[in-house]
mmCIF file of C-alpha atoms (C1' of nucleotides) in Angstrom:
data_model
loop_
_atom_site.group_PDB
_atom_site.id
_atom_site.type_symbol
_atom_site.label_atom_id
_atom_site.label_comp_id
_atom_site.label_asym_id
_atom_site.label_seq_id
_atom_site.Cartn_x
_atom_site.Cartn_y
_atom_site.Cartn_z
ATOM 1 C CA UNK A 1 0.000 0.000 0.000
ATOM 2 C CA UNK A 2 1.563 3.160 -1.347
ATOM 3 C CA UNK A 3 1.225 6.402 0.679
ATOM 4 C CA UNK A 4 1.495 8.456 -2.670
ATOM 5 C CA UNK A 5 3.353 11.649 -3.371
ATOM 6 C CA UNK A 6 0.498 13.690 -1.980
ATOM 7 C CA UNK A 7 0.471 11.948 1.832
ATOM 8 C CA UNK A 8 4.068 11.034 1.272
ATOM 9 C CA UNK A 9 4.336 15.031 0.820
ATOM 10 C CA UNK A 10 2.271 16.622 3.696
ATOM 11 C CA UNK A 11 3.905 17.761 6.783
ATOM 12 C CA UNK A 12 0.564 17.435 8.497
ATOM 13 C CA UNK A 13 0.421 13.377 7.486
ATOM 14 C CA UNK A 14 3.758 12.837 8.056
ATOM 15 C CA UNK A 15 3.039 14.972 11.816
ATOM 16 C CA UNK A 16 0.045 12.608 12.478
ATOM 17 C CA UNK A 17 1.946 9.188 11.996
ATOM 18 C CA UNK A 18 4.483 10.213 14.184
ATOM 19 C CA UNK A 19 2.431 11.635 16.743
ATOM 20 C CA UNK A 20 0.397 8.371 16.834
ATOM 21 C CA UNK A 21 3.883 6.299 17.204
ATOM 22 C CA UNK A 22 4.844 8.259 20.240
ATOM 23 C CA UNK A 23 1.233 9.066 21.758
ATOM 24 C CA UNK A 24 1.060 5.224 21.599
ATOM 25 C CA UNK A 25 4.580 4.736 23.585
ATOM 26 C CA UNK A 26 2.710 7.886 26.410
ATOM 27 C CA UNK A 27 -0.189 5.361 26.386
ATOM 28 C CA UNK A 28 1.764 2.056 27.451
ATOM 29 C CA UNK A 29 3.561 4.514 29.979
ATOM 30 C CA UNK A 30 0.280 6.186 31.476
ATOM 31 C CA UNK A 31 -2.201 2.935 31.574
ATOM 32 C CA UNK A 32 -0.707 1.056 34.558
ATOM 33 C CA UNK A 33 -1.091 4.469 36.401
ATOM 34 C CA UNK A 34 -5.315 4.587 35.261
ATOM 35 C CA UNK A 35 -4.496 7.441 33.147
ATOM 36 C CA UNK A 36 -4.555 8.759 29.959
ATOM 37 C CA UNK A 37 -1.248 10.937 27.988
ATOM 38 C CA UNK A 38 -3.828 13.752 28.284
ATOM 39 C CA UNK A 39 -4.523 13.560 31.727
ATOM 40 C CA UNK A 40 -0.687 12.741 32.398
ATOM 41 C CA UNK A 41 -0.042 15.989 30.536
ATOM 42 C CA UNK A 42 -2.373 17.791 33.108
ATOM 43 C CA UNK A 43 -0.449 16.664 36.148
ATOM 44 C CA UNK A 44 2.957 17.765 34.330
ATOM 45 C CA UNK A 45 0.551 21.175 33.877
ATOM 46 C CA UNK A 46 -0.449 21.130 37.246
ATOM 47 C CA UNK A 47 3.197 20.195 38.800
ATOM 48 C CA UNK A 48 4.846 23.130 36.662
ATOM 49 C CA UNK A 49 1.693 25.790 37.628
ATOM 50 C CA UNK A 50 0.714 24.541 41.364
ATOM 51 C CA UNK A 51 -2.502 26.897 42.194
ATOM 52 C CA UNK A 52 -3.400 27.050 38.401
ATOM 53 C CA UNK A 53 -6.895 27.205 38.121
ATOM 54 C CA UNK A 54 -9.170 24.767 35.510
ATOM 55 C CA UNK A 55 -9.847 27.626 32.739
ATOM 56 C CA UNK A 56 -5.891 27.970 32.958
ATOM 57 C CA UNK A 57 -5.398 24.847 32.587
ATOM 58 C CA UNK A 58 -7.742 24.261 30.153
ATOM 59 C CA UNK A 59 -5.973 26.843 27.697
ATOM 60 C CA UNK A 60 -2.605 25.495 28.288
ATOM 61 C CA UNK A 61 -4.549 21.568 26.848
ATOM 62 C CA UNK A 62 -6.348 23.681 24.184
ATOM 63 C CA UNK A 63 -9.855 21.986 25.605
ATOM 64 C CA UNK A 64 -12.721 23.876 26.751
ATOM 65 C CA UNK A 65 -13.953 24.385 30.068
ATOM 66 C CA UNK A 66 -16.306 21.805 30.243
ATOM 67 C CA UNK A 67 -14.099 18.829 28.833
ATOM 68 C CA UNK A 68 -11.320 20.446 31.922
ATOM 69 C CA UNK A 69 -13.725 19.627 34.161
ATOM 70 C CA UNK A 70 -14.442 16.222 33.333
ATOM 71 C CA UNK A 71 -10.455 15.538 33.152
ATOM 72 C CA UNK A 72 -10.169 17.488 36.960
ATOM 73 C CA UNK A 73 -12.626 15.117 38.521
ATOM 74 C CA UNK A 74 -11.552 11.877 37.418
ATOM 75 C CA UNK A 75 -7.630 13.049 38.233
ATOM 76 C CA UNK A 76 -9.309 14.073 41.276
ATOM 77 C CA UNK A 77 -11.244 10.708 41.748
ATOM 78 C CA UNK A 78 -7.738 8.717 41.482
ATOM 79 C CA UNK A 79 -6.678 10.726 44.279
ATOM 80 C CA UNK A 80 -3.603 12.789 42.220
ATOM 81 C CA UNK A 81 -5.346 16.455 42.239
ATOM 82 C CA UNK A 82 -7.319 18.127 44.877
ATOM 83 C CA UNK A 83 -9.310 21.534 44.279
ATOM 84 C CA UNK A 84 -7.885 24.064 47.427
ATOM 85 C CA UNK A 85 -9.896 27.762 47.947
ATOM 86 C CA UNK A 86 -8.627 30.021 44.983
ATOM 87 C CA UNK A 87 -7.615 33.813 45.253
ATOM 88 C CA UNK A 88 -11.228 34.401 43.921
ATOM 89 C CA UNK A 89 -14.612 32.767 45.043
ATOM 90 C CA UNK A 90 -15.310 31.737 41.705
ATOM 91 C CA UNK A 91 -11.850 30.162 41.026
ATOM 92 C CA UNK A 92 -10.451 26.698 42.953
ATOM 93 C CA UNK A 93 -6.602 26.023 43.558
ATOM 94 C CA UNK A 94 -5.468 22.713 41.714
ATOM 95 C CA UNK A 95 -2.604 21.347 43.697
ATOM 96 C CA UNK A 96 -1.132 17.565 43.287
ATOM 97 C CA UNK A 97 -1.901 15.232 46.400
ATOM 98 C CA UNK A 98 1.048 13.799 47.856
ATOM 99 C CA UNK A 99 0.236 10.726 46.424
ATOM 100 C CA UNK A 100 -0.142 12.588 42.920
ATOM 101 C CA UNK A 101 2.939 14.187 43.266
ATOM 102 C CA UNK A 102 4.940 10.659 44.276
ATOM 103 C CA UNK A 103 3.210 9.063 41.205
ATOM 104 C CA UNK A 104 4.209 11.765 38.651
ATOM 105 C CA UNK A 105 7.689 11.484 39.387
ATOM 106 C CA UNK A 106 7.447 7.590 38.408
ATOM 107 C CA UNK A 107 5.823 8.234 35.760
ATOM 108 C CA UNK A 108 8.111 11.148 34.372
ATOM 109 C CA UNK A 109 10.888 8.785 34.748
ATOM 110 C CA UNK A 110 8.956 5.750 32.865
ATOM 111 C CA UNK A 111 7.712 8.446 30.151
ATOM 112 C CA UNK A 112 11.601 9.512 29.399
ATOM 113 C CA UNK A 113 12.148 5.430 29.041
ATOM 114 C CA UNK A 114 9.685 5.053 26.526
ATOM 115 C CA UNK A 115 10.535 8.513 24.432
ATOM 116 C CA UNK A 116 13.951 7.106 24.169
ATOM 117 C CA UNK A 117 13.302 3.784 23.222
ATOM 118 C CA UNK A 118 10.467 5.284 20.785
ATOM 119 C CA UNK A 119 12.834 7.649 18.905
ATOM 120 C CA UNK A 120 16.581 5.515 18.924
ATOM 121 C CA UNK A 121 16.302 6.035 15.688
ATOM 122 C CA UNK A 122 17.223 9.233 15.575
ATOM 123 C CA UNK A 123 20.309 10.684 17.526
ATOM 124 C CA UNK A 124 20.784 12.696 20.028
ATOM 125 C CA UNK A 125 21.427 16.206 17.694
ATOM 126 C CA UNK A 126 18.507 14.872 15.490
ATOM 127 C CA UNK A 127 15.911 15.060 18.169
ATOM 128 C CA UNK A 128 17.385 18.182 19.395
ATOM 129 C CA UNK A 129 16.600 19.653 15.948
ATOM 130 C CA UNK A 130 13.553 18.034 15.408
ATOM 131 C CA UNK A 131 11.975 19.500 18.799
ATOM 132 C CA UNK A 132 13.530 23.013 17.906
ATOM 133 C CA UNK A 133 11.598 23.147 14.540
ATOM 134 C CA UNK A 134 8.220 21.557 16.163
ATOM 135 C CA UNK A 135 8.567 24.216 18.567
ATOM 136 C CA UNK A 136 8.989 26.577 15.802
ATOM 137 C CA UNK A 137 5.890 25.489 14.100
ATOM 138 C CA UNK A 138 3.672 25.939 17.661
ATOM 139 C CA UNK A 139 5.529 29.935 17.727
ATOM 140 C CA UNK A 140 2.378 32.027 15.604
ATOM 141 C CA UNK B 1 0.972 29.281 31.630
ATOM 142 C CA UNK B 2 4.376 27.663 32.014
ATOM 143 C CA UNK B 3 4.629 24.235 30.585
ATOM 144 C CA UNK B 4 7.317 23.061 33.089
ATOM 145 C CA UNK B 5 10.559 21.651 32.008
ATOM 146 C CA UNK B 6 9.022 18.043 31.863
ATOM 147 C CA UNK B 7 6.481 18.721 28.771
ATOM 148 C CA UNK B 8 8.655 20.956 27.059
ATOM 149 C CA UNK B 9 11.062 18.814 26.968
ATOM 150 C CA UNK B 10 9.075 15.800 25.470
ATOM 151 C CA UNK B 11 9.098 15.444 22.014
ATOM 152 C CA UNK B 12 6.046 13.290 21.908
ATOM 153 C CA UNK B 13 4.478 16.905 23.769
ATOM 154 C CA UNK B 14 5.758 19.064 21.241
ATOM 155 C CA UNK B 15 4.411 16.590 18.794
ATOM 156 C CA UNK B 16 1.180 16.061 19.461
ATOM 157 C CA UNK B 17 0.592 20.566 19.604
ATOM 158 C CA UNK B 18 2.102 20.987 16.434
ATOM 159 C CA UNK B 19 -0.355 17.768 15.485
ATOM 160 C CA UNK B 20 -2.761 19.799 16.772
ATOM 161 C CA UNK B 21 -2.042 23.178 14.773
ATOM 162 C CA UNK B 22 -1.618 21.460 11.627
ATOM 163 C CA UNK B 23 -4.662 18.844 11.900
ATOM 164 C CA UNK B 24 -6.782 22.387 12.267
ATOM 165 C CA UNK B 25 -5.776 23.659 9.535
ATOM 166 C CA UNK B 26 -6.769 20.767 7.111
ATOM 167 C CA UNK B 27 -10.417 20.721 9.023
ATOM 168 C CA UNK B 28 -10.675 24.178 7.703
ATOM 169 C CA UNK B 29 -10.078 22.278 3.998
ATOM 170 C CA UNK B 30 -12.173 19.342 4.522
ATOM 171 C CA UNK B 31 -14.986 20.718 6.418
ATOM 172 C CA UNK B 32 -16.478 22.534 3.356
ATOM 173 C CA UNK B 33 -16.165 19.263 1.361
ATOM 174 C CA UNK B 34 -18.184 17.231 4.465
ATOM 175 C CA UNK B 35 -15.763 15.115 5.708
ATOM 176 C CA UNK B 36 -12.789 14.888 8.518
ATOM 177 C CA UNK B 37 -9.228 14.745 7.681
ATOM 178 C CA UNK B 38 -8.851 11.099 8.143
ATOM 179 C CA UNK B 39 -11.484 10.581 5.674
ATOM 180 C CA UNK B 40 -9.277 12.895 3.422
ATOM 181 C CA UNK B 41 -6.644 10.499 4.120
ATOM 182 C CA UNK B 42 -8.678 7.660 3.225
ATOM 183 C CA UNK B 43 -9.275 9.269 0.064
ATOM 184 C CA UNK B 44 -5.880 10.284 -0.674
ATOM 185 C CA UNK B 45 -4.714 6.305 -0.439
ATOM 186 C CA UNK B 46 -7.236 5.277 -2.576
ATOM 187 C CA UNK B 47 -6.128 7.938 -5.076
ATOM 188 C CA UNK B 48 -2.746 6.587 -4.439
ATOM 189 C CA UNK B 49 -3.986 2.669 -4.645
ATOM 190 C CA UNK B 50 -7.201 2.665 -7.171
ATOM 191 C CA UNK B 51 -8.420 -0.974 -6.202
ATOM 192 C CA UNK B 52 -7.637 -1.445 -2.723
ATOM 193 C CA UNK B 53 -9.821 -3.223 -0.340
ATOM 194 C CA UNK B 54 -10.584 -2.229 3.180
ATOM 195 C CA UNK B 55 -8.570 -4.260 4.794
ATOM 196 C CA UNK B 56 -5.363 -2.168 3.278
ATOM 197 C CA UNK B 57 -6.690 1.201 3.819
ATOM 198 C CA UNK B 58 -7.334 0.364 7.381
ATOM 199 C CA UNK B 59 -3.943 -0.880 7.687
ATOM 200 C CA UNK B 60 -2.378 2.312 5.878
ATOM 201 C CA UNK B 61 -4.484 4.657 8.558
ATOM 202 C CA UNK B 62 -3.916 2.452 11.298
ATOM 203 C CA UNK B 63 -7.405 1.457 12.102
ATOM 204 C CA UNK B 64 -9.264 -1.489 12.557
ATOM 205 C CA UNK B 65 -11.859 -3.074 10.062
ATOM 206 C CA UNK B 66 -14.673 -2.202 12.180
ATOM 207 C CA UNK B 67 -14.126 1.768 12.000
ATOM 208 C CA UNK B 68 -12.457 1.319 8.300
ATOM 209 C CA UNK B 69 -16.338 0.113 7.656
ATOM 210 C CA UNK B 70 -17.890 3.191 8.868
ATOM 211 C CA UNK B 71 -14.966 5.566 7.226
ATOM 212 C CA UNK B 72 -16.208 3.668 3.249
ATOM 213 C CA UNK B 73 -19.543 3.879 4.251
ATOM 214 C CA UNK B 74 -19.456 8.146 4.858
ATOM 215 C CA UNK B 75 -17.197 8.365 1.357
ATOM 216 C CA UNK B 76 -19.722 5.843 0.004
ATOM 217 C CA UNK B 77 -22.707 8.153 0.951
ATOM 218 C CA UNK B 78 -20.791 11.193 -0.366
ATOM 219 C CA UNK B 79 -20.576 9.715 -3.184
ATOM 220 C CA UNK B 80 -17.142 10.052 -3.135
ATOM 221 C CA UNK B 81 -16.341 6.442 -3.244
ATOM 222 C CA UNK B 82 -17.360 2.984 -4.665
ATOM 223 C CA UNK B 83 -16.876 -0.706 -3.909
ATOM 224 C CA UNK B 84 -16.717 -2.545 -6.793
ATOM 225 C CA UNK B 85 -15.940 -6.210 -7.341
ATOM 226 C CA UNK B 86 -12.910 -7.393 -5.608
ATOM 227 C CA UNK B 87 -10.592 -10.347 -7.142
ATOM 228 C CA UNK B 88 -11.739 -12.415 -3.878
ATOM 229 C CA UNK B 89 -15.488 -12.626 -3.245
ATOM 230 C CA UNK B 90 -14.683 -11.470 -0.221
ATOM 231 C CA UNK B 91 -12.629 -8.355 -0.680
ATOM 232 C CA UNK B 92 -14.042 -5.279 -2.818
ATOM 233 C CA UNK B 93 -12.026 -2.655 -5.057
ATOM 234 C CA UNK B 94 -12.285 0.353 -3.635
ATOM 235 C CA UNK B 95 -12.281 3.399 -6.464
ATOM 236 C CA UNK B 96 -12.750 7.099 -6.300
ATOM 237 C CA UNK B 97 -16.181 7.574 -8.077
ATOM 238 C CA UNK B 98 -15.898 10.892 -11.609
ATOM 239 C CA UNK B 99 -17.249 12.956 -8.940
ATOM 240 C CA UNK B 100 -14.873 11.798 -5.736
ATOM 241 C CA UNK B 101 -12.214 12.322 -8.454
ATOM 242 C CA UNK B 102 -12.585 16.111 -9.142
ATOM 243 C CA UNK B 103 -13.387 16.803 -5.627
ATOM 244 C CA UNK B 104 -10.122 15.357 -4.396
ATOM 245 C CA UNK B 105 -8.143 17.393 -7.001
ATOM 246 C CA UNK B 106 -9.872 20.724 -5.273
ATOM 247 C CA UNK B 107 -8.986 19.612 -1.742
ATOM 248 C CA UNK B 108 -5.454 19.101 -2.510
ATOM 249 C CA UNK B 109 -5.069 22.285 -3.370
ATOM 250 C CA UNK B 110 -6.920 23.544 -0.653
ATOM 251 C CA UNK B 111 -4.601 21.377 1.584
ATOM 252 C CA UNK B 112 -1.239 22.738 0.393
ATOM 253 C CA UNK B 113 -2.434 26.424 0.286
ATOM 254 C CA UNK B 114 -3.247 25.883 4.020
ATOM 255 C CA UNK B 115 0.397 24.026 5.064
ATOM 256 C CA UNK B 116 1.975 26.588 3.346
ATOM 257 C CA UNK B 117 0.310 29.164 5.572
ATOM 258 C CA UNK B 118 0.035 27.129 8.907
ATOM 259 C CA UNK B 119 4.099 26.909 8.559
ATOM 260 C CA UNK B 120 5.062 29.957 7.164
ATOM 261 C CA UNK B 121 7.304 30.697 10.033
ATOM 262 C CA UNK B 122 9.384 27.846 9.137
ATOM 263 C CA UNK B 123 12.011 28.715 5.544
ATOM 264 C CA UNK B 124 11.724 25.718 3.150
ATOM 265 C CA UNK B 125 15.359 24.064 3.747
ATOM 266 C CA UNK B 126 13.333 24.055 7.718
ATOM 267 C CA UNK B 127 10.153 22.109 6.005
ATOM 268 C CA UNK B 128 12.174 19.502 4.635
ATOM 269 C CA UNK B 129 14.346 19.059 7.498
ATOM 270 C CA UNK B 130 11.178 18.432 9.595
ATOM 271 C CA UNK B 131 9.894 15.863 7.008
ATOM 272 C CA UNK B 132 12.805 14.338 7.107
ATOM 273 C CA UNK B 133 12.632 13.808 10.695
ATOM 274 C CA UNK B 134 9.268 12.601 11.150
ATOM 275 C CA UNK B 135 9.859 9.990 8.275
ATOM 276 C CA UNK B 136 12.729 9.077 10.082
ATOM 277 C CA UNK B 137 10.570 8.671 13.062
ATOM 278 C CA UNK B 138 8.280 6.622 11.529
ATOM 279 C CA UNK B 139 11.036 4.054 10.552
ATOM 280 C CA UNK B 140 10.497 1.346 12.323
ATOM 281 C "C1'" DT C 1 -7.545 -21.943 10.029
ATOM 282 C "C1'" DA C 2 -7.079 -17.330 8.417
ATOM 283 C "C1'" DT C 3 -9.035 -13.380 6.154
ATOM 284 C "C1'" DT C 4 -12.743 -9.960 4.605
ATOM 285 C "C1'" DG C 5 -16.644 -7.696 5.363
ATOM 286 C "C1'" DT C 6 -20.264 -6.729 8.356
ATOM 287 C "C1'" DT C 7 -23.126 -5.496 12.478
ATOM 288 C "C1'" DA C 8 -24.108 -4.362 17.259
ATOM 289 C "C1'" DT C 9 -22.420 -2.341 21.168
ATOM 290 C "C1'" DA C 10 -19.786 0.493 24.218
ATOM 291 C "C1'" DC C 11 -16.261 3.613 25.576
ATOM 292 C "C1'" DT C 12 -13.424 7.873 25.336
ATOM 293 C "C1'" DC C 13 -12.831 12.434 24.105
ATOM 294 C "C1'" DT C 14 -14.514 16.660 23.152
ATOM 295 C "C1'" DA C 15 -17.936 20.231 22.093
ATOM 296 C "C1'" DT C 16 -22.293 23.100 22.751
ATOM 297 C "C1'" DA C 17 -25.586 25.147 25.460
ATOM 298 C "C1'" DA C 18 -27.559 26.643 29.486
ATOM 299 C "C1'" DC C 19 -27.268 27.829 34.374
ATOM 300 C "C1'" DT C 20 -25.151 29.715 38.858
ATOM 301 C "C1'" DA C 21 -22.085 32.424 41.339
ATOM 302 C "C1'" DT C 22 -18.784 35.836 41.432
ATOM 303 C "C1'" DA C 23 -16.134 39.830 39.706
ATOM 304 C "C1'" DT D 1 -20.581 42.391 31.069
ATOM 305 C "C1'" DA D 2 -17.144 39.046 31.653
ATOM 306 C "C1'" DT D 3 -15.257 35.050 33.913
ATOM 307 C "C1'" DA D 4 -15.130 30.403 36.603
ATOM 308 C "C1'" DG D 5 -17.268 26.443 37.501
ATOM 309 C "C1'" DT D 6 -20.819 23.174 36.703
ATOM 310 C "C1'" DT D 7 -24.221 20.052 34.443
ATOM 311 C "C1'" DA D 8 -26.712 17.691 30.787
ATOM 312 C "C1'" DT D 9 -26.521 16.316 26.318
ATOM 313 C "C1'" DA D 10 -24.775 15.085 21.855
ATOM 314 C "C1'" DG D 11 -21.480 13.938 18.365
ATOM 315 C "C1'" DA D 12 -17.214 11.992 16.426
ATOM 316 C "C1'" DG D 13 -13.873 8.478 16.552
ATOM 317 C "C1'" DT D 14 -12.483 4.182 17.649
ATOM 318 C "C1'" DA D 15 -12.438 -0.449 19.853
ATOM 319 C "C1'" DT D 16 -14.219 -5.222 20.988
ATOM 320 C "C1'" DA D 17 -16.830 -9.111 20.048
ATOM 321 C "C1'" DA D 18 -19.356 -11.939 17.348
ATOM 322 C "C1'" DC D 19 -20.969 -13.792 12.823
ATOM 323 C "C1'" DA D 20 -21.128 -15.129 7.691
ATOM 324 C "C1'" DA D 21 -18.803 -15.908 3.520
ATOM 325 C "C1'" DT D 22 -14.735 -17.078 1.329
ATOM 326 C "C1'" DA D 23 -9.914 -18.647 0.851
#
DNA sequence: TATTGTTATACTCTATAACTATA
DNA sequence: TATAGTTATAGAGTATAACAATA
């Protein structure tokens, strides 16, 4: 099965192929946790922002309010996040648990595992370029 | 926002917001034609492989049968598509129908006009580079 | 036995819309 | 008016499991 030279050709095709080889690596890293790469992502979110609120967060996932939500209450059913008093009344706190916070460091050490094994094909200067120009693309 | 050293440090991060910049763009394309991007996928391999069964697109897009069923059945409705006799009795051909044909044609220039403007902050030697890259990735 | 197509079913993710409380 | 959270609902995408026909 031939991708042909129009697939073969777009950056966006080529993007999605390799975004579904290493989403698939997050998976295996995130499912013996409970978790999905998206909600994984939220605790790395939450870790780097402690006190970030859900429509923060929510921007920073580039998901709406309502699908934040949703991902806040079953991290917060597992016992990783807890909602604290925000500076407004309107606002909550999202904070890791203790148990969320020992977990996430597991996990960040499983998830750099499975990124290298994922992408040894490429070396070490190669992945430094090739997360320099995807940043570049995300810069508008 | 900050993303934390953790995230923006992974590549399969990185990967999956420029996968998110980029897939937006060709919903803008497809959208006005009815259909998703992976459906203009689907219709890009079986420009690329006039005669394919469903078994090999779902393979190509990395799907199962099941949801490579509903995806023909959509392009089928469209009118887009058509099974015709396979060489098994079990398999069928899948072709672009006159109309699926001249559609296609429109989209893909709709599709590069909109890569070319969702990474215009990356110079053309930087395009290929990525390309490169996320081929490279997909080696396996 | 293995493969292709098919159907029924369910789950995940995400969005929209409407509502409440607060600013 | 605008923002944060919440809830109910719906849609898209995809998976699993089972079955029939064919190889």
């Amino acid at each position: 099965m031939k991708e042909g030279p129009v697939l073969e050709q777009l950056i966006g095709y080529q993007l999605k192929m390799a975004h579904l080889q290493l989403s698939a690596a997050a998976h295996c890293v995130s499912k013996p946790f409970g978790i999905s790469p998206a909600k994984l992502a939220a605790l790395l979110l939450i870790r780097a922002n402690p006190g970030c609120d859900q429509a923060m967060l929510g921007r920073a996932l580039e998901v709406n309010r309502s699908s934040t939500m949703k991902l806040v209450n079953i991290l917060a059913e597992r016992g990783l996040v807890e909602r604290r008093a925000g500076r407004d009344q309107r606002s909550n706190a999202l904070h890791l648990t203790e148990e969320g916070s020992v977990t996430i460091e597991r996990m960040i050490v499983a998830l750099h595992e499975a990124e290298t094994a994922a992408l040894d094909q490429l070396s070490a200067d190669e992945q430094q370029v090739l997360m320099d120009l995807l940043k570049k693309v995300r810069r508008r």
